[in-house]
PDB file of C-alpha atoms in Angstrom:
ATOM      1  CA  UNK A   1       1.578   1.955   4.077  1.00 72.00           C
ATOM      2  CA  UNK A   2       5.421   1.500   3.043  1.00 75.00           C
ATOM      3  CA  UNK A   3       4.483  -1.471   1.282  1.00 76.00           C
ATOM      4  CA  UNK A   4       2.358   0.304  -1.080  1.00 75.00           C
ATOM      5  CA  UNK A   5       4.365   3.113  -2.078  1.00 79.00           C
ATOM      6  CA  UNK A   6       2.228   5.348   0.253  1.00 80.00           C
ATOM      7  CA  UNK A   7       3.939   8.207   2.484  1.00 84.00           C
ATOM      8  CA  UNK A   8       3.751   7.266   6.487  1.00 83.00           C
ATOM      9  CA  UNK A   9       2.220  10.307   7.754  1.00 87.00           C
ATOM     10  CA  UNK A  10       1.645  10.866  11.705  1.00 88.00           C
ATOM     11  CA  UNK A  11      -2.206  11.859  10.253  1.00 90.00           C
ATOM     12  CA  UNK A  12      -2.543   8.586   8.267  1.00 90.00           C
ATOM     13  CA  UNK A  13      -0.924   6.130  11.366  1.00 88.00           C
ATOM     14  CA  UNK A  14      -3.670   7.849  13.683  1.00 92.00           C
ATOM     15  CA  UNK A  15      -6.273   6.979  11.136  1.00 94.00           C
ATOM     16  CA  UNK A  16      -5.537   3.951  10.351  1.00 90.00           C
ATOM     17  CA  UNK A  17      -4.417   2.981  13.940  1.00 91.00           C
ATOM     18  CA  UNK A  18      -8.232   4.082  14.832  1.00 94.00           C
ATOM     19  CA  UNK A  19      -9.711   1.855  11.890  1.00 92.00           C
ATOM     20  CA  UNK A  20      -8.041  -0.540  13.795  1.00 89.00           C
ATOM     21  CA  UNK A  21      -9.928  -0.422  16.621  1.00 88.00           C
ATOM     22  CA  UNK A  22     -13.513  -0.526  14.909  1.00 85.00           C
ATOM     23  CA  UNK A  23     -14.441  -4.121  15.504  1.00 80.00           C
ATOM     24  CA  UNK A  24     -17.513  -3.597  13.026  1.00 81.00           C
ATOM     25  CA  UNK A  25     -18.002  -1.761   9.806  1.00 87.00           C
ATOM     26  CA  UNK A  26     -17.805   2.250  10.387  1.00 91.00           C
ATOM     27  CA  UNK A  27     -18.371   5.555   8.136  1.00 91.00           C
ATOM     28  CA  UNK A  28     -15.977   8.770   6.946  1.00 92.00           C
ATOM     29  CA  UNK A  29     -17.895  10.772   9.788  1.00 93.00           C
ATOM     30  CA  UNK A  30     -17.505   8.145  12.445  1.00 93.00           C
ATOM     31  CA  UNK A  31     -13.968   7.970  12.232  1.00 95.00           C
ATOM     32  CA  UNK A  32     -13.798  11.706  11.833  1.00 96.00           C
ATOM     33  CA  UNK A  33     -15.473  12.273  15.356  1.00 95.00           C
ATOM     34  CA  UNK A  34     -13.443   9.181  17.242  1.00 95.00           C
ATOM     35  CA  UNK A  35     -10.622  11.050  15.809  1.00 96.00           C
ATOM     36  CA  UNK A  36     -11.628  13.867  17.366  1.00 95.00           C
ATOM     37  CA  UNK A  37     -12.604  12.533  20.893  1.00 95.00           C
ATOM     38  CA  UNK A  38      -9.023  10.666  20.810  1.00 93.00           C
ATOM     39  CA  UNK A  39      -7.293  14.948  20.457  1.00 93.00           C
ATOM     40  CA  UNK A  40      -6.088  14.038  17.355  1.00 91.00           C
ATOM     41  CA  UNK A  41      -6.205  17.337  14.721  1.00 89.00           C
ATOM     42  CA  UNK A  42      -7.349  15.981  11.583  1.00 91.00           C
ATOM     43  CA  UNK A  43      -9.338  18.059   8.842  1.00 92.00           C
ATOM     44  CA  UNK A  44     -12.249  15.834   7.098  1.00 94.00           C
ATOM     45  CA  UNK A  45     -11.217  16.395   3.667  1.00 95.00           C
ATOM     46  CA  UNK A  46      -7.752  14.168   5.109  1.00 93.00           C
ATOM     47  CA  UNK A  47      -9.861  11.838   6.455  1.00 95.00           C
ATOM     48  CA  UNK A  48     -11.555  11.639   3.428  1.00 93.00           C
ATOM     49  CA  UNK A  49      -8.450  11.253   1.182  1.00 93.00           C
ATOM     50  CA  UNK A  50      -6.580   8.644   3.457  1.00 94.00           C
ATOM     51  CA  UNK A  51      -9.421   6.560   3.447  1.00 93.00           C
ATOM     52  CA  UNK A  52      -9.761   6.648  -0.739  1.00 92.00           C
ATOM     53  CA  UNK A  53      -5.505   5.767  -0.479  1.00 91.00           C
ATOM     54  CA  UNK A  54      -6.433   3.032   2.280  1.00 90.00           C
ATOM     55  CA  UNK A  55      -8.851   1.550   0.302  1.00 89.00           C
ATOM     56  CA  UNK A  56      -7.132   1.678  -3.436  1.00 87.00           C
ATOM     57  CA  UNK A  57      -3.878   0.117  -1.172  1.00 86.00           C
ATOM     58  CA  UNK A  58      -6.272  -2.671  -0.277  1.00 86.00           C
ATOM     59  CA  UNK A  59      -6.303  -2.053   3.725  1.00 87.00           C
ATOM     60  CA  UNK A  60     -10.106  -1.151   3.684  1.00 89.00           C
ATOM     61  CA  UNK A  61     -13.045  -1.968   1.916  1.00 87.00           C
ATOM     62  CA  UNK A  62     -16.020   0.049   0.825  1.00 85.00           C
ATOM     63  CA  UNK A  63     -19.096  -1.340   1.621  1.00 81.00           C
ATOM     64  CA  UNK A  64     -22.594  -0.286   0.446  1.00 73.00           C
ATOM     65  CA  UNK A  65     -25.246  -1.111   2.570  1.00 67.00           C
ATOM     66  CA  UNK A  66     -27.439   2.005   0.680  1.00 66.00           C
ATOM     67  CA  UNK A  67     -26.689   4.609  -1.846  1.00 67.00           C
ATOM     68  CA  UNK A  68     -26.883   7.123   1.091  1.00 69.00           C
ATOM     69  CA  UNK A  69     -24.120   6.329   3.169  1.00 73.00           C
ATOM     70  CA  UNK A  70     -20.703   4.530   2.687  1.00 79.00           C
ATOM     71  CA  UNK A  71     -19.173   2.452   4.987  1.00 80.00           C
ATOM     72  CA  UNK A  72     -15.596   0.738   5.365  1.00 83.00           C
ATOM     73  CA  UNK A  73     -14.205  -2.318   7.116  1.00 81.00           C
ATOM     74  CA  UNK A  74     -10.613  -3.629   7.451  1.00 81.00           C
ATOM     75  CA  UNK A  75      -9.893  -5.193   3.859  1.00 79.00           C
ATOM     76  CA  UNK A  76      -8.391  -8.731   5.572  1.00 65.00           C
ATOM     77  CA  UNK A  77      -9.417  -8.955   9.582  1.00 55.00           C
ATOM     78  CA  UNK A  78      -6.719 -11.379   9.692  1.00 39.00           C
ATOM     79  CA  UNK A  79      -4.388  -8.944   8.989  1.00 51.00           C
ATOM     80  CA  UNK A  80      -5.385  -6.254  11.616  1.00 47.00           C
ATOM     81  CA  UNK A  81      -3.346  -7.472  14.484  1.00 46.00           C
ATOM     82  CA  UNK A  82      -0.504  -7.483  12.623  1.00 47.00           C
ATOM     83  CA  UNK A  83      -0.952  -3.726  11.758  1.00 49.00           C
ATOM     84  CA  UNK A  84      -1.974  -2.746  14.775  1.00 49.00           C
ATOM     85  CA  UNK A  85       1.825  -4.140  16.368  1.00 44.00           C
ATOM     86  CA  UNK A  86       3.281  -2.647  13.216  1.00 49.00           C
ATOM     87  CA  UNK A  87       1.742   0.941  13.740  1.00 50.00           C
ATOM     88  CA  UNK A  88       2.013   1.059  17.611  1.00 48.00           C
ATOM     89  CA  UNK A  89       5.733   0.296  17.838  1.00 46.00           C
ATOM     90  CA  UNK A  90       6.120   3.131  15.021  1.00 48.00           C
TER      91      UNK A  90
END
């Protein structure tokens, strides 16, 4: 998040340390709830924003699958263990 200019926030390292964990493509309201099972406080409309700074940073991806629904993946898989060690030791 450093690396692009964005502000490390405890609410944006539990987000994205939870994106983390999604082995397959997830959605805004997903997240939201495994946020919410995990304790974490986090309002949607932060959700919400982190993702839109995640995904103009390049970590995620928005994927269409329908115009209903959005969904989001890690931007580079490759690059998820490597931000998981990063975010965990933080």
């Amino acid at each position: 998040l450093k690396a692009e200019g964005l502000k490390y926030t405890p609410e944006r390292a539990q987000i994205l340390d939870t994106i983390i964990e999604f082995d397959a493509l997830f959605e805004a309201d997903q997240l939201l709830d495994t946020l919410k099972q995990q304790g974490h406080s986090v309002s949607k409309a932060t959700v919400y924003r982190t993702l839109k700074l995640l995904e103009s940073a390049g970590i995620i991806q928005h994927v269409l699958f329908d115009r209903e629904q959005a969904h989001y993946q890690l931007a580079i898989k490759a690059q998820a263990h490597k931000l998981q060690i990063f975010v965990s030791s933080k």
